[in-house]
mmCIF file of C-alpha atoms in Angstrom:
data_model
loop_
_atom_site.group_PDB
_atom_site.id
_atom_site.type_symbol
_atom_site.label_atom_id
_atom_site.label_comp_id
_atom_site.label_asym_id
_atom_site.label_seq_id
_atom_site.Cartn_x
_atom_site.Cartn_y
_atom_site.Cartn_z
ATOM 1 C CA UNK A 1 -21.300 1.885 0.765
ATOM 2 C CA UNK A 2 -23.544 2.833 3.672
ATOM 3 C CA UNK A 3 -24.734 -0.641 4.052
ATOM 4 C CA UNK A 4 -21.030 -1.701 4.248
ATOM 5 C CA UNK A 5 -20.310 1.116 6.660
ATOM 6 C CA UNK A 6 -23.280 -0.331 8.994
ATOM 7 C CA UNK A 7 -21.589 -3.845 8.890
ATOM 8 C CA UNK A 8 -18.042 -2.322 9.595
ATOM 9 C CA UNK A 9 -19.300 -0.169 12.452
ATOM 10 C CA UNK A 10 -21.257 -3.209 14.036
ATOM 11 C CA UNK A 11 -18.059 -5.281 14.186
ATOM 12 C CA UNK A 12 -16.193 -2.560 15.940
ATOM 13 C CA UNK A 13 -13.745 -2.154 13.068
ATOM 14 C CA UNK A 14 -14.648 1.345 12.060
ATOM 15 C CA UNK A 15 -13.659 4.801 13.317
ATOM 16 C CA UNK A 16 -14.042 5.061 17.063
ATOM 17 C CA UNK A 17 -12.637 8.645 18.079
ATOM 18 C CA UNK A 18 -15.177 9.607 20.487
ATOM 19 C CA UNK A 19 -17.461 7.975 23.059
ATOM 20 C CA UNK A 20 -20.623 8.467 21.306
ATOM 21 C CA UNK A 21 -21.585 5.569 18.940
ATOM 22 C CA UNK A 22 -23.805 7.888 16.880
ATOM 23 C CA UNK A 23 -21.090 10.274 16.156
ATOM 24 C CA UNK A 24 -18.558 7.469 15.437
ATOM 25 C CA UNK A 25 -21.163 6.100 13.094
ATOM 26 C CA UNK A 26 -21.651 9.197 11.010
ATOM 27 C CA UNK A 27 -17.857 9.659 10.924
ATOM 28 C CA UNK A 28 -17.511 6.322 9.408
ATOM 29 C CA UNK A 29 -20.201 7.210 6.710
ATOM 30 C CA UNK A 30 -18.513 10.440 5.955
ATOM 31 C CA UNK A 31 -14.988 8.877 5.732
ATOM 32 C CA UNK A 32 -15.874 5.746 3.640
ATOM 33 C CA UNK A 33 -18.205 7.568 1.207
ATOM 34 C CA UNK A 34 -15.600 10.418 0.897
ATOM 35 C CA UNK A 35 -12.737 8.306 0.069
ATOM 36 C CA UNK A 36 -14.507 6.051 -2.270
ATOM 37 C CA UNK A 37 -15.787 8.976 -4.286
ATOM 38 C CA UNK A 38 -12.438 10.744 -4.074
ATOM 39 C CA UNK A 39 -10.903 7.820 -5.846
ATOM 40 C CA UNK A 40 -13.584 7.871 -8.485
ATOM 41 C CA UNK A 41 -13.059 11.492 -9.041
ATOM 42 C CA UNK A 42 -9.264 11.472 -9.410
ATOM 43 C CA UNK A 43 -9.360 8.750 -12.074
ATOM 44 C CA UNK A 44 -10.752 11.089 -14.773
ATOM 45 C CA UNK A 45 -9.687 12.013 -17.449
ATOM 46 C CA UNK A 46 -6.300 10.384 -17.514
ATOM 47 C CA UNK A 47 -6.566 7.331 -15.098
ATOM 48 C CA UNK A 48 -4.798 8.314 -12.005
ATOM 49 C CA UNK A 49 -6.603 6.173 -9.656
ATOM 50 C CA UNK A 50 -4.990 2.893 -9.928
ATOM 51 C CA UNK A 51 -1.551 4.621 -9.868
ATOM 52 C CA UNK A 52 -2.337 6.602 -6.736
ATOM 53 C CA UNK A 53 -4.004 3.527 -5.114
ATOM 54 C CA UNK A 54 -0.853 1.508 -5.556
ATOM 55 C CA UNK A 55 1.224 4.067 -3.813
ATOM 56 C CA UNK A 56 -1.174 4.526 -1.034
ATOM 57 C CA UNK A 57 -1.368 0.779 -0.481
ATOM 58 C CA UNK A 58 2.427 0.588 -0.477
ATOM 59 C CA UNK A 59 2.474 3.308 2.192
ATOM 60 C CA UNK A 60 -0.141 1.303 4.293
ATOM 61 C CA UNK A 61 1.969 -1.787 4.026
ATOM 62 C CA UNK A 62 4.871 -0.029 5.293
ATOM 63 C CA UNK A 63 3.061 1.507 8.278
ATOM 64 C CA UNK A 64 1.423 -1.829 9.141
ATOM 65 C CA UNK A 65 4.767 -3.826 8.853
ATOM 66 C CA UNK A 66 6.365 -1.329 11.141
ATOM 67 C CA UNK A 67 3.635 -2.144 13.743
ATOM 68 C CA UNK A 68 3.769 -5.826 13.124
ATOM 69 C CA UNK A 69 0.262 -5.858 11.913
ATOM 70 C CA UNK A 70 0.476 -8.847 9.653
ATOM 71 C CA UNK A 71 -2.994 -9.090 8.339
ATOM 72 C CA UNK A 72 -3.230 -5.410 7.533
ATOM 73 C CA UNK A 73 0.108 -5.411 5.817
ATOM 74 C CA UNK A 74 -0.841 -8.628 3.709
ATOM 75 C CA UNK A 75 -4.165 -7.106 2.721
ATOM 76 C CA UNK A 76 -2.412 -3.845 1.745
ATOM 77 C CA UNK A 77 0.303 -5.447 -0.345
ATOM 78 C CA UNK A 78 -2.333 -7.739 -1.949
ATOM 79 C CA UNK A 79 -4.402 -4.770 -3.067
ATOM 80 C CA UNK A 80 -1.213 -2.878 -4.102
ATOM 81 C CA UNK A 81 -0.375 -5.950 -6.381
ATOM 82 C CA UNK A 82 -3.964 -5.888 -7.784
ATOM 83 C CA UNK A 83 -4.024 -2.207 -8.669
ATOM 84 C CA UNK A 84 -0.333 -2.247 -9.884
ATOM 85 C CA UNK A 85 -1.283 -5.088 -12.382
ATOM 86 C CA UNK A 86 -4.166 -3.114 -13.816
ATOM 87 C CA UNK A 87 -1.931 -0.129 -13.962
ATOM 88 C CA UNK A 88 0.619 -2.038 -16.117
ATOM 89 C CA UNK A 89 -2.276 -3.380 -18.298
ATOM 90 C CA UNK A 90 -3.530 0.202 -18.720
ATOM 91 C CA UNK A 91 -0.104 1.381 -19.960
ATOM 92 C CA UNK A 92 -0.020 -1.337 -22.712
ATOM 93 C CA UNK A 93 -3.665 -0.621 -23.704
ATOM 94 C CA UNK A 94 -3.824 3.071 -23.637
ATOM 95 C CA UNK A 95 -7.228 4.646 -22.743
ATOM 96 C CA UNK A 96 -8.296 1.530 -20.756
ATOM 97 C CA UNK A 97 -9.611 2.902 -17.349
ATOM 98 C CA UNK A 98 -11.258 1.033 -14.610
ATOM 99 C CA UNK A 99 -15.152 1.699 -14.174
ATOM 100 C CA UNK A 100 -16.476 4.024 -11.514
ATOM 101 C CA UNK A 101 -17.671 0.981 -9.369
ATOM 102 C CA UNK A 102 -14.102 -0.504 -9.483
ATOM 103 C CA UNK A 103 -12.324 2.759 -8.369
ATOM 104 C CA UNK A 104 -15.035 3.355 -5.709
ATOM 105 C CA UNK A 105 -14.498 -0.244 -4.502
ATOM 106 C CA UNK A 106 -10.717 0.325 -4.413
ATOM 107 C CA UNK A 107 -11.158 3.578 -2.515
ATOM 108 C CA UNK A 108 -13.532 1.867 -0.044
ATOM 109 C CA UNK A 109 -10.893 -0.836 0.522
ATOM 110 C CA UNK A 110 -8.194 1.788 1.104
ATOM 111 C CA UNK A 111 -10.515 3.708 3.532
ATOM 112 C CA UNK A 112 -10.924 0.523 5.654
ATOM 113 C CA UNK A 113 -7.166 -0.290 5.624
ATOM 114 C CA UNK A 114 -6.034 3.052 6.502
ATOM 115 C CA UNK A 115 -8.036 3.133 9.726
ATOM 116 C CA UNK A 116 -6.859 -0.280 10.635
ATOM 117 C CA UNK A 117 -3.247 0.874 10.957
ATOM 118 C CA UNK A 118 -2.487 1.478 14.675
ATOM 119 C CA UNK A 119 -1.110 4.753 15.731
ATOM 120 C CA UNK A 120 2.526 5.328 16.900
ATOM 121 C CA UNK A 121 3.002 4.240 20.473
ATOM 122 C CA UNK A 122 4.555 7.566 21.449
ATOM 123 C CA UNK A 123 1.489 9.511 20.012
ATOM 124 C CA UNK A 124 -1.725 10.388 21.690
ATOM 125 C CA UNK A 125 -4.074 7.548 20.240
ATOM 126 C CA UNK A 126 -6.930 9.487 19.075
ATOM 127 C CA UNK A 127 -4.851 12.147 17.366
ATOM 128 C CA UNK A 128 -2.610 9.695 15.519
ATOM 129 C CA UNK A 129 -5.749 7.680 14.380
ATOM 130 C CA UNK A 130 -7.363 10.798 13.126
ATOM 131 C CA UNK A 131 -4.464 12.206 11.375
ATOM 132 C CA UNK A 132 -2.555 9.377 9.895
ATOM 133 C CA UNK A 133 -5.522 8.178 7.480
ATOM 134 C CA UNK A 134 -6.119 11.690 6.440
ATOM 135 C CA UNK A 135 -2.339 12.212 5.605
ATOM 136 C CA UNK A 136 -2.019 8.915 3.705
ATOM 137 C CA UNK A 137 -5.130 9.780 1.636
ATOM 138 C CA UNK A 138 -4.545 13.547 1.362
ATOM 139 C CA UNK A 139 -4.006 13.641 -2.381
ATOM 140 C CA UNK A 140 -7.344 12.264 -3.196
ATOM 141 C CA UNK A 141 -8.892 14.384 -0.532
ATOM 142 C CA UNK A 142 -7.364 17.563 -1.977
ATOM 143 C CA UNK A 143 -8.752 16.679 -5.282
ATOM 144 C CA UNK A 144 -12.128 16.055 -3.775
ATOM 145 C CA UNK A 145 -11.950 19.420 -2.207
ATOM 146 C CA UNK A 146 -11.023 20.975 -5.436
ATOM 147 C CA UNK A 147 -14.075 19.508 -7.042
ATOM 148 C CA UNK A 148 -16.172 20.969 -4.466
ATOM 149 C CA UNK A 149 -14.634 24.438 -4.874
ATOM 150 C CA UNK A 150 -14.979 24.505 -8.536
ATOM 151 C CA UNK A 151 -18.549 23.406 -8.407
ATOM 152 C CA UNK A 152 -19.235 26.336 -6.025
ATOM 153 C CA UNK A 153 -17.383 28.695 -8.252
ATOM 154 C CA UNK A 154 -19.145 27.435 -11.349
ATOM 155 C CA UNK A 155 -22.402 29.361 -10.596
ATOM 156 C CA UNK A 156 -24.132 27.762 -13.483
ATOM 157 C CA UNK A 157 -21.426 27.798 -15.840
ATOM 158 C CA UNK A 158 -21.420 24.420 -17.895
ATOM 159 C CA UNK A 159 -17.770 24.840 -18.803
ATOM 160 C CA UNK A 160 -16.343 25.407 -15.340
ATOM 161 C CA UNK A 161 -18.685 22.758 -13.799
ATOM 162 C CA UNK A 162 -17.357 20.152 -16.238
ATOM 163 C CA UNK A 163 -13.897 20.383 -14.792
ATOM 164 C CA UNK A 164 -14.204 17.814 -12.105
ATOM 165 C CA UNK A 165 -10.706 17.596 -10.681
ATOM 166 C CA UNK A 166 -7.246 18.958 -10.441
ATOM 167 C CA UNK A 167 -6.037 17.089 -13.473
ATOM 168 C CA UNK A 168 -8.694 18.692 -15.714
ATOM 169 C CA UNK A 169 -7.402 22.165 -14.288
ATOM 170 C CA UNK A 170 -3.679 21.340 -15.189
ATOM 171 C CA UNK A 171 -4.732 20.003 -18.730
ATOM 172 C CA UNK A 172 -6.434 23.095 -19.213
ATOM 173 C CA UNK A 173 -3.426 25.162 -18.258
ATOM 174 C CA UNK A 174 -1.547 23.393 -21.024
ATOM 175 C CA UNK A 175 0.234 20.638 -19.184
ATOM 176 C CA UNK A 176 0.383 17.236 -21.136
ATOM 177 C CA UNK A 177 -1.248 14.220 -19.675
ATOM 178 C CA UNK A 178 2.120 12.434 -19.234
ATOM 179 C CA UNK A 179 3.434 15.443 -17.187
ATOM 180 C CA UNK A 180 0.109 15.533 -15.054
ATOM 181 C CA UNK A 181 0.331 11.714 -14.461
ATOM 182 C CA UNK A 182 4.025 11.906 -13.620
ATOM 183 C CA UNK A 183 3.614 14.864 -11.117
ATOM 184 C CA UNK A 184 0.512 13.182 -9.371
ATOM 185 C CA UNK A 185 2.501 9.920 -8.809
ATOM 186 C CA UNK A 186 5.504 11.942 -7.516
ATOM 187 C CA UNK A 187 3.398 13.785 -5.144
ATOM 188 C CA UNK A 188 1.668 10.639 -4.053
ATOM 189 C CA UNK A 189 5.032 9.076 -3.465
ATOM 190 C CA UNK A 190 6.365 11.936 -1.443
ATOM 191 C CA UNK A 191 3.279 12.017 0.706
ATOM 192 C CA UNK A 192 3.729 8.271 1.351
ATOM 193 C CA UNK A 193 7.427 8.790 2.219
ATOM 194 C CA UNK A 194 6.407 11.721 4.539
ATOM 195 C CA UNK A 195 3.762 9.729 6.091
ATOM 196 C CA UNK A 196 6.126 7.029 6.993
ATOM 197 C CA UNK A 197 8.610 9.622 8.493
ATOM 198 C CA UNK A 198 6.010 11.273 10.529
ATOM 199 C CA UNK A 199 4.937 7.997 11.794
ATOM 200 C CA UNK A 200 8.376 7.207 13.103
ATOM 201 C CA UNK A 201 9.451 10.550 14.478
ATOM 202 C CA UNK A 202 8.586 12.494 17.580
ATOM 203 C CA UNK A 203 5.165 13.657 17.686
ATOM 204 C CA UNK A 204 5.951 17.459 17.974
ATOM 205 C CA UNK A 205 8.071 17.151 14.785
ATOM 206 C CA UNK A 206 5.495 15.079 13.190
ATOM 207 C CA UNK A 207 2.657 17.503 13.917
ATOM 208 C CA UNK A 208 4.886 20.375 12.437
ATOM 209 C CA UNK A 209 5.295 18.424 9.302
ATOM 210 C CA UNK A 210 1.727 17.530 9.023
ATOM 211 C CA UNK A 211 0.854 21.180 9.345
ATOM 212 C CA UNK A 212 3.370 22.153 6.545
ATOM 213 C CA UNK A 213 1.883 19.574 4.339
ATOM 214 C CA UNK A 214 -1.645 20.965 4.968
ATOM 215 C CA UNK A 215 -0.183 24.475 4.302
ATOM 216 C CA UNK A 216 1.223 23.274 1.038
ATOM 217 C CA UNK A 217 -2.117 21.768 0.006
ATOM 218 C CA UNK A 218 -3.717 25.142 0.966
ATOM 219 C CA UNK A 219 -1.430 27.366 -1.161
ATOM 220 C CA UNK A 220 -1.507 25.006 -4.083
ATOM 221 C CA UNK A 221 -5.476 25.194 -3.989
ATOM 222 C CA UNK A 222 -5.438 28.899 -3.699
ATOM 223 C CA UNK A 223 -3.127 29.112 -6.809
ATOM 224 C CA UNK A 224 -5.353 26.755 -8.761
ATOM 225 C CA UNK A 225 -8.381 28.786 -7.800
ATOM 226 C CA UNK A 226 -6.424 31.935 -9.000
ATOM 227 C CA UNK A 227 -5.423 30.301 -12.066
ATOM 228 C CA UNK A 228 -8.965 28.899 -12.991
ATOM 229 C CA UNK A 229 -10.568 32.241 -12.363
ATOM 230 C CA UNK A 230 -8.162 34.106 -14.451
ATOM 231 C CA UNK A 231 -8.577 31.455 -17.435
ATOM 232 C CA UNK A 232 -12.365 31.901 -17.179
ATOM 233 C CA UNK A 233 -12.062 35.560 -17.206
ATOM 234 C CA UNK A 234 -9.873 35.547 -20.290
ATOM 235 C CA UNK A 235 -12.353 33.182 -22.163
#
């Protein structure tokens, strides 16, 4: 992953938020490694990665098409078709999940495509380029943040440390795998629609909606932490 980041940075296709090449290089490493591993983590234990990836790619296709970025739109819809095909295959062959390398590769490609989408013309370029990829990939980033929090809260507890994502917590709370999968895809789809809306509306309103989405994730995370601690106390 880092070797690929070096190549991307050297070609000028990576993140370039600041004037310092060194800072941009480390931002690229952080972004690509985080998203690649976030898709790997969200896949277990019920196989969410390909479904979420399909919805994310369709969002990127819509954004790129709005900008007239034909190449980015083509690559996005092509990746969406590939992940959707595997998702359909997985439905007919229950329990078939992509390997960790596959999900990380999908995540890496999505990380690349998301930073290629140009910001809205009426937005400050650096701000839009920073926020839009974060918003599009916010579900997997939320799951990654949850993994980090649970590891910190584990404090040597093997049972708690074994829960590697939000889906583990929801399953432990008694939700069925179909319900967890359905809600995950619904939230991913809603975030995709909101990303497109925010992309098209006035910057001030878009920033407000982005803040509300961030607040929603913060509240959801706090409730999950509370539920996790309560369940651990009961055990």
